[in-house]
mmCIF file of C-alpha atoms and ligand atoms in Angstrom:
data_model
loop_
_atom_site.group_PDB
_atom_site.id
_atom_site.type_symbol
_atom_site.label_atom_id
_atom_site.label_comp_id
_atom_site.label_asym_id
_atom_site.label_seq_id
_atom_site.Cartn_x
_atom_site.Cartn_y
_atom_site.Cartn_z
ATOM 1 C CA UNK A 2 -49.795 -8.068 44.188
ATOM 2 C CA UNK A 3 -47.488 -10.770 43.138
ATOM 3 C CA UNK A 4 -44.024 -10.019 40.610
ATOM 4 C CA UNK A 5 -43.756 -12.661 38.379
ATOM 5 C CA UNK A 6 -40.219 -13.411 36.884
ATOM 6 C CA UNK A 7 -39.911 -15.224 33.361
ATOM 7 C CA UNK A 8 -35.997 -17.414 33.082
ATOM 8 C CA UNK A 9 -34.498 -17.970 30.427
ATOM 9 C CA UNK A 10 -35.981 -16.153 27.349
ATOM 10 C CA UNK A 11 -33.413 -14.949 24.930
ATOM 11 C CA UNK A 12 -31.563 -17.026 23.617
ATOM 12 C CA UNK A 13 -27.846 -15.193 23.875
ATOM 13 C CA UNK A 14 -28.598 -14.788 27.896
ATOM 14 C CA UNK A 15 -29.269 -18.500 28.154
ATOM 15 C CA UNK A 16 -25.954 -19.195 26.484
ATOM 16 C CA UNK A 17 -23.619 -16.574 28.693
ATOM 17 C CA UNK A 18 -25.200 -18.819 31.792
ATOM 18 C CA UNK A 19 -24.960 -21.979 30.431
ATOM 19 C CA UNK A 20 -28.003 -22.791 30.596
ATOM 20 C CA UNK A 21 -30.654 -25.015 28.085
ATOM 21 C CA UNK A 22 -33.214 -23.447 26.085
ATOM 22 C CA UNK A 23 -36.446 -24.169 27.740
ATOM 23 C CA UNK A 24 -39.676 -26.090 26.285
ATOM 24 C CA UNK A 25 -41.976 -23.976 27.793
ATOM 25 C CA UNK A 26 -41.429 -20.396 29.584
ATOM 26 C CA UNK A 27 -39.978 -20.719 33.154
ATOM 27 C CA UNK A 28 -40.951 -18.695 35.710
ATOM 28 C CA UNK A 29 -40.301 -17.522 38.984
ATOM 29 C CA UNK A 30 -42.231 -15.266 41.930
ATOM 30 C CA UNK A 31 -40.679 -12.308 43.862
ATOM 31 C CA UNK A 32 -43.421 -10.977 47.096
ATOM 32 C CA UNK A 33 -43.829 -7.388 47.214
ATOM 33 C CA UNK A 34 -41.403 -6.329 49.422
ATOM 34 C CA UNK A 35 -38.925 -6.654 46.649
ATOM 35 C CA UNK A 36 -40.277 -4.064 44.782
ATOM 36 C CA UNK A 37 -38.413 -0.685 44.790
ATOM 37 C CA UNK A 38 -39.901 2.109 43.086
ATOM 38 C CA UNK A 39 -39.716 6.236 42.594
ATOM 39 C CA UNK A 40 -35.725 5.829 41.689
ATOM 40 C CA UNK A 41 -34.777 4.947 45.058
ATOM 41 C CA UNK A 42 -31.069 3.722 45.921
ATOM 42 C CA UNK A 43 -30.555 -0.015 45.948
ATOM 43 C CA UNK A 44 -28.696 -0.961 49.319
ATOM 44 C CA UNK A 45 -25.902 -4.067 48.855
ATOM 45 C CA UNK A 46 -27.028 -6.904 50.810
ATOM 46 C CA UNK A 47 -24.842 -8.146 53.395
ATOM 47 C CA UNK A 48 -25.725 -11.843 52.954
ATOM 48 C CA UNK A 49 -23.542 -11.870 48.683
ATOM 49 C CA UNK A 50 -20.947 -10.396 47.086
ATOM 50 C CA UNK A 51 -22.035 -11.154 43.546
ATOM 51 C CA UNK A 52 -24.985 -8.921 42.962
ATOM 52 C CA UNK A 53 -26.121 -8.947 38.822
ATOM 53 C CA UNK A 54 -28.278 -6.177 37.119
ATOM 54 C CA UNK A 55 -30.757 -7.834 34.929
ATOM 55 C CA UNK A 56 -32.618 -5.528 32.642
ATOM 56 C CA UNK A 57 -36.018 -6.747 31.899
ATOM 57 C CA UNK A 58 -39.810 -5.288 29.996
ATOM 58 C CA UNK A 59 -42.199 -5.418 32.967
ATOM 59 C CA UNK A 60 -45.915 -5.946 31.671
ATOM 60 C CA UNK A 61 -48.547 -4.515 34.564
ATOM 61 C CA UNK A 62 -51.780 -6.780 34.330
ATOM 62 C CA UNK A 63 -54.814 -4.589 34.164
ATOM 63 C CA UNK A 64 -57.609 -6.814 34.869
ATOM 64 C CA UNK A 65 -58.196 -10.337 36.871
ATOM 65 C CA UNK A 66 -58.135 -13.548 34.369
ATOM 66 C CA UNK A 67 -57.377 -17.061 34.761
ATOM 67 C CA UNK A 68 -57.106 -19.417 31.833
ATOM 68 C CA UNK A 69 -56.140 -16.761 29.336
ATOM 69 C CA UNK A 70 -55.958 -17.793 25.710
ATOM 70 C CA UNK A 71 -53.373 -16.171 23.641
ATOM 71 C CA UNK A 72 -55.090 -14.340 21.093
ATOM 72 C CA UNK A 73 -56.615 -12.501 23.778
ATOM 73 C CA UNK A 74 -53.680 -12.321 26.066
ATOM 74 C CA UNK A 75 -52.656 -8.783 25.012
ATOM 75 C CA UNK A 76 -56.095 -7.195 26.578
ATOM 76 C CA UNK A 77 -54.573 -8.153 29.995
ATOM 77 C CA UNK A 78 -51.897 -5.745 29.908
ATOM 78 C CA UNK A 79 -52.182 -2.137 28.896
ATOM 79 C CA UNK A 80 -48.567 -0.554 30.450
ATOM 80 C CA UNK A 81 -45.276 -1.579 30.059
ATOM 81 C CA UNK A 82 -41.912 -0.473 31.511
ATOM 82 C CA UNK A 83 -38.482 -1.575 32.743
ATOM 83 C CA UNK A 84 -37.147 -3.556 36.114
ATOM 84 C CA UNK A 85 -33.995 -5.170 36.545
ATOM 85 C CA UNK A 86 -34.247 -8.444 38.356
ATOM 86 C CA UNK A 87 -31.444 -8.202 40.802
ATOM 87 C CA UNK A 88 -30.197 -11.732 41.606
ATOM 88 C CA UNK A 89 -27.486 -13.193 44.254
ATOM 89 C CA UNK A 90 -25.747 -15.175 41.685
ATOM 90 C CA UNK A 91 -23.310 -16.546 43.899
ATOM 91 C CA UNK A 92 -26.013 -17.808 46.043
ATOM 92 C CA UNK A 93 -28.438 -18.466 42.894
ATOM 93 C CA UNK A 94 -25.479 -20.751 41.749
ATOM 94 C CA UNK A 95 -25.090 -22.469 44.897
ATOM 95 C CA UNK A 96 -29.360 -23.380 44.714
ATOM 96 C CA UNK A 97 -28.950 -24.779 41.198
ATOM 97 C CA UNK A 98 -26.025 -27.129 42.282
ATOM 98 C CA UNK A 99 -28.028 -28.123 45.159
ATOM 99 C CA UNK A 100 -31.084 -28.039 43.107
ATOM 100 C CA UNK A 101 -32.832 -25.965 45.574
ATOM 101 C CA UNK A 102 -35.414 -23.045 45.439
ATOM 102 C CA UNK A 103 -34.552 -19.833 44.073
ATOM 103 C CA UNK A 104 -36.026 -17.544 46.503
ATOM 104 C CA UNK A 105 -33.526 -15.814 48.292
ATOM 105 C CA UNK A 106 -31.486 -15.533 45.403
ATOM 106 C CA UNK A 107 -33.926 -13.435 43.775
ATOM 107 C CA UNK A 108 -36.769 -12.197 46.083
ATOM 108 C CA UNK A 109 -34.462 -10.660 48.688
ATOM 109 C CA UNK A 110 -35.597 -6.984 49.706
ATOM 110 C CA UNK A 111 -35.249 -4.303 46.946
ATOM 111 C CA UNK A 112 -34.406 -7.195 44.494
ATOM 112 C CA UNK A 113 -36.989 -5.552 42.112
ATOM 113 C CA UNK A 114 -36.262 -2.165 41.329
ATOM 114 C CA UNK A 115 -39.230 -0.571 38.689
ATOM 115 C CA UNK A 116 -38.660 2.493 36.646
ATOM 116 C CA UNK A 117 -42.195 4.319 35.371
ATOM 117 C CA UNK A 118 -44.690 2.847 32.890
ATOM 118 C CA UNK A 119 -45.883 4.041 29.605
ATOM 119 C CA UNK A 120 -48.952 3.177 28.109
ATOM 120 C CA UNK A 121 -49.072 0.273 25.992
ATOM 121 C CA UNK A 122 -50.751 2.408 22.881
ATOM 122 C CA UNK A 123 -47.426 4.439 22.606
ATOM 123 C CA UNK A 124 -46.281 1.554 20.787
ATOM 124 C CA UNK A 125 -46.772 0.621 17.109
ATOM 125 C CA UNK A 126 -45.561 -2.748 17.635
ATOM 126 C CA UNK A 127 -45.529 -4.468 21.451
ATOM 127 C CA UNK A 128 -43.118 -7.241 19.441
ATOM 128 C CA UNK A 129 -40.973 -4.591 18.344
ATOM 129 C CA UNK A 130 -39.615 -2.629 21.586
ATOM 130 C CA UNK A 131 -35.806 -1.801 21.610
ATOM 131 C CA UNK A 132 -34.438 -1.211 25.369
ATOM 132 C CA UNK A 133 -30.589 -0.687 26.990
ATOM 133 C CA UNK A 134 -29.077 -0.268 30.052
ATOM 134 C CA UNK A 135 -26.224 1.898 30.969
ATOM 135 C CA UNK A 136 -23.994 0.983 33.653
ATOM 136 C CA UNK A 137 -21.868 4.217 34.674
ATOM 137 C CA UNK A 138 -22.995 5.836 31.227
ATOM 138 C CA UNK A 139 -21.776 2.739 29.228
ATOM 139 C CA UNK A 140 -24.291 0.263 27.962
ATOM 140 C CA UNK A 141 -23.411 -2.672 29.253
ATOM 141 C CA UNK A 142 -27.252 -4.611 27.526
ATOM 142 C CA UNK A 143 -29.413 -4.276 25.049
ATOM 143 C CA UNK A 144 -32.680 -6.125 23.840
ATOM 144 C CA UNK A 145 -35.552 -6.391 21.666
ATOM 145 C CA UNK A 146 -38.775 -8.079 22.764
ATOM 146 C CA UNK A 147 -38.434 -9.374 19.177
ATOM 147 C CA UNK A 148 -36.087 -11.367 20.244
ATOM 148 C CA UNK A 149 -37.404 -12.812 22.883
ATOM 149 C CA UNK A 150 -38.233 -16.565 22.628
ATOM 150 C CA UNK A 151 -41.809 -16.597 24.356
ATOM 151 C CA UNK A 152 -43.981 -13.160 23.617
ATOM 152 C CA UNK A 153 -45.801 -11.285 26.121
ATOM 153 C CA UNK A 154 -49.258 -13.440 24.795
ATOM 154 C CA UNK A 155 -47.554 -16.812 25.461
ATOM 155 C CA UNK A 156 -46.526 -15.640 29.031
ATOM 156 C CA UNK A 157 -49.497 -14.459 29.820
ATOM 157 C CA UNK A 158 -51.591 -17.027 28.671
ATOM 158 C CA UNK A 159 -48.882 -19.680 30.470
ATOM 159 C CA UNK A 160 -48.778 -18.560 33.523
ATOM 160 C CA UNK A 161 -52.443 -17.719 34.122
ATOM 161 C CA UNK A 162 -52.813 -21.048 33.238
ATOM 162 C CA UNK A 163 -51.031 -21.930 36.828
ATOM 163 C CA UNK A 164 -51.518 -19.078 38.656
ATOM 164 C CA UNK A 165 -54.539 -16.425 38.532
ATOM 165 C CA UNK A 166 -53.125 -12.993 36.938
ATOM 166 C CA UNK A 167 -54.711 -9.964 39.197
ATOM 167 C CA UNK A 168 -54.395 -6.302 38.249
ATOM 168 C CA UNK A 169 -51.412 -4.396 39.677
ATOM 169 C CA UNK A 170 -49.350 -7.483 39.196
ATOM 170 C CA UNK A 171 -46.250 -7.276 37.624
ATOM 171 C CA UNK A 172 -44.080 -9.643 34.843
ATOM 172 C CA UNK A 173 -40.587 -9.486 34.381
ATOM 173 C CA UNK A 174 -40.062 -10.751 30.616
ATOM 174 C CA UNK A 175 -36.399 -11.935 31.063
ATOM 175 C CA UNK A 176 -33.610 -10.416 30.354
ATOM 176 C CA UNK A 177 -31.237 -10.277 27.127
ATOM 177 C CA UNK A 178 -27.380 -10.954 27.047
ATOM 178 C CA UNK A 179 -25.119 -8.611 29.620
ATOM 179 C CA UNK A 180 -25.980 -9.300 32.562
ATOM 180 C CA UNK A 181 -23.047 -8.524 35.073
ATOM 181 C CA UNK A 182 -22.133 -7.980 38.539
ATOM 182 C CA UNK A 183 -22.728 -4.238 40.532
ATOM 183 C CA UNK A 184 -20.991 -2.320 43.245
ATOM 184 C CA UNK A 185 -21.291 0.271 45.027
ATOM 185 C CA UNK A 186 -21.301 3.365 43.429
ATOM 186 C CA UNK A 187 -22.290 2.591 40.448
ATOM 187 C CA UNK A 188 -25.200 3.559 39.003
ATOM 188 C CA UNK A 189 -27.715 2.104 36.781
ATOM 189 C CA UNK A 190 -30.165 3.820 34.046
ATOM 190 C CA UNK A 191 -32.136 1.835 31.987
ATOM 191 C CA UNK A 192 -33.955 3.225 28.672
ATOM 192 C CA UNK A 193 -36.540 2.514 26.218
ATOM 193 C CA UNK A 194 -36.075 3.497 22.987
ATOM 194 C CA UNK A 195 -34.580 6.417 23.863
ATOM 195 C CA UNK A 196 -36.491 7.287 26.927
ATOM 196 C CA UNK A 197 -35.098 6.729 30.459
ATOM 197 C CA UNK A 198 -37.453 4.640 32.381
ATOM 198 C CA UNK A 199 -35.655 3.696 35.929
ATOM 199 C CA UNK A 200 -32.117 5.068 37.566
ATOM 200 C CA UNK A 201 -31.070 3.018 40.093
ATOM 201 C CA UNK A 202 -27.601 3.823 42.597
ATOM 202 C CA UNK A 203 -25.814 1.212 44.631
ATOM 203 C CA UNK A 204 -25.143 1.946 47.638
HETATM 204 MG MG1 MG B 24 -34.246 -12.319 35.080
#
């Protein structure tokens, strides 16, 4: 399976990095061995000292497609939950100044941490999903996938224009405003609605 990230999607994120809103959804790939599931610690790498939480939806693609037009994008996915996106932004920084891949700064081991997944029919309204993320017990983010700038249809149908979409793989939405640097000890829970999805503890 493949983890594919989306950049850049709401709008107050793109402003706390500087960054310009984008014409069309950019994305990025983490490989597998990022992924780290069942609420198991995340270990600081060795190789940054500037690790960031990113809270993100994750959409899990249910069946194989290619091509995928965007009215019928939404029968590709049928679960969604939470991941945070854990990026070296120190050495994420130093790639964009040297205009260089982002691969290490985001598909590092355990850079994908995944909470559990609830069925896309508990939802009234897939446009409409409120989410947070407590850091310590304080919420340090919160989003809306109202907000975001491309929907779950447009990424879909996007990026399996590019790449073929395969079931069991995952896409990270992007993440909202907050984003912020971890340590260790802290500890990160992540809810949607008012459901906790993932715990994460740095260690
Ligand atoms: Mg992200």
């Amino acid at each position: 399976m493949k983890i594919i990230c989306i950049g850049r999607n709401y709008v107050e994120h793109i402003k706390e990095l500087n960054n310009a809103i984008p014409a069309e959804p950019v994305f990025f790939l983490k490989p597998d061995t990022a992924l780290l599931n069942r609420n198991r610690p995340f270990y600081y790498p060795a190789f940054s000292s500037d690790i960031h939480y990113e809270l993100e939806l994750v959409l899990k693609i249910n069946k194989v497609g290619r091509h995928i037009q965007k009215q019928f994008a939404s029968n590709y996915f049928d679960e969604i939950g939470l991941g945070l996106d854990m990026t070296a932004r120190d050495l994420q920084e130093n790639a964009k100044k040297k205009s260089l891949p982002w691969a290490v700064a985001k598909g590092f081991d355990q850079s994908a941490p995944i909470g559990r997944f609830l069925p896309k029919n508990n939802f009234s309204d897939s446009a409409n999903i409120s989410f947070h993320l407590e850091l310590n017990g304080k919420t340090v983010q919160t989003g809306n996938s109202s907000l975001m700038i491309y929907s779950f249809e447009d990424i879909i149908s996007h990026i399996s224009n590019y790449m073929t979409l395969r079931t069991g793989d995952l896409i990270f939405t992007g993440t909202p405003a907050g984003v912020g640097p971890v340590k260790i000890g802290d500890v990160l829970e992540a809810y949607i609605e008012s459901e906790k999805i993932l715990k994460c503890e740095i260690r």
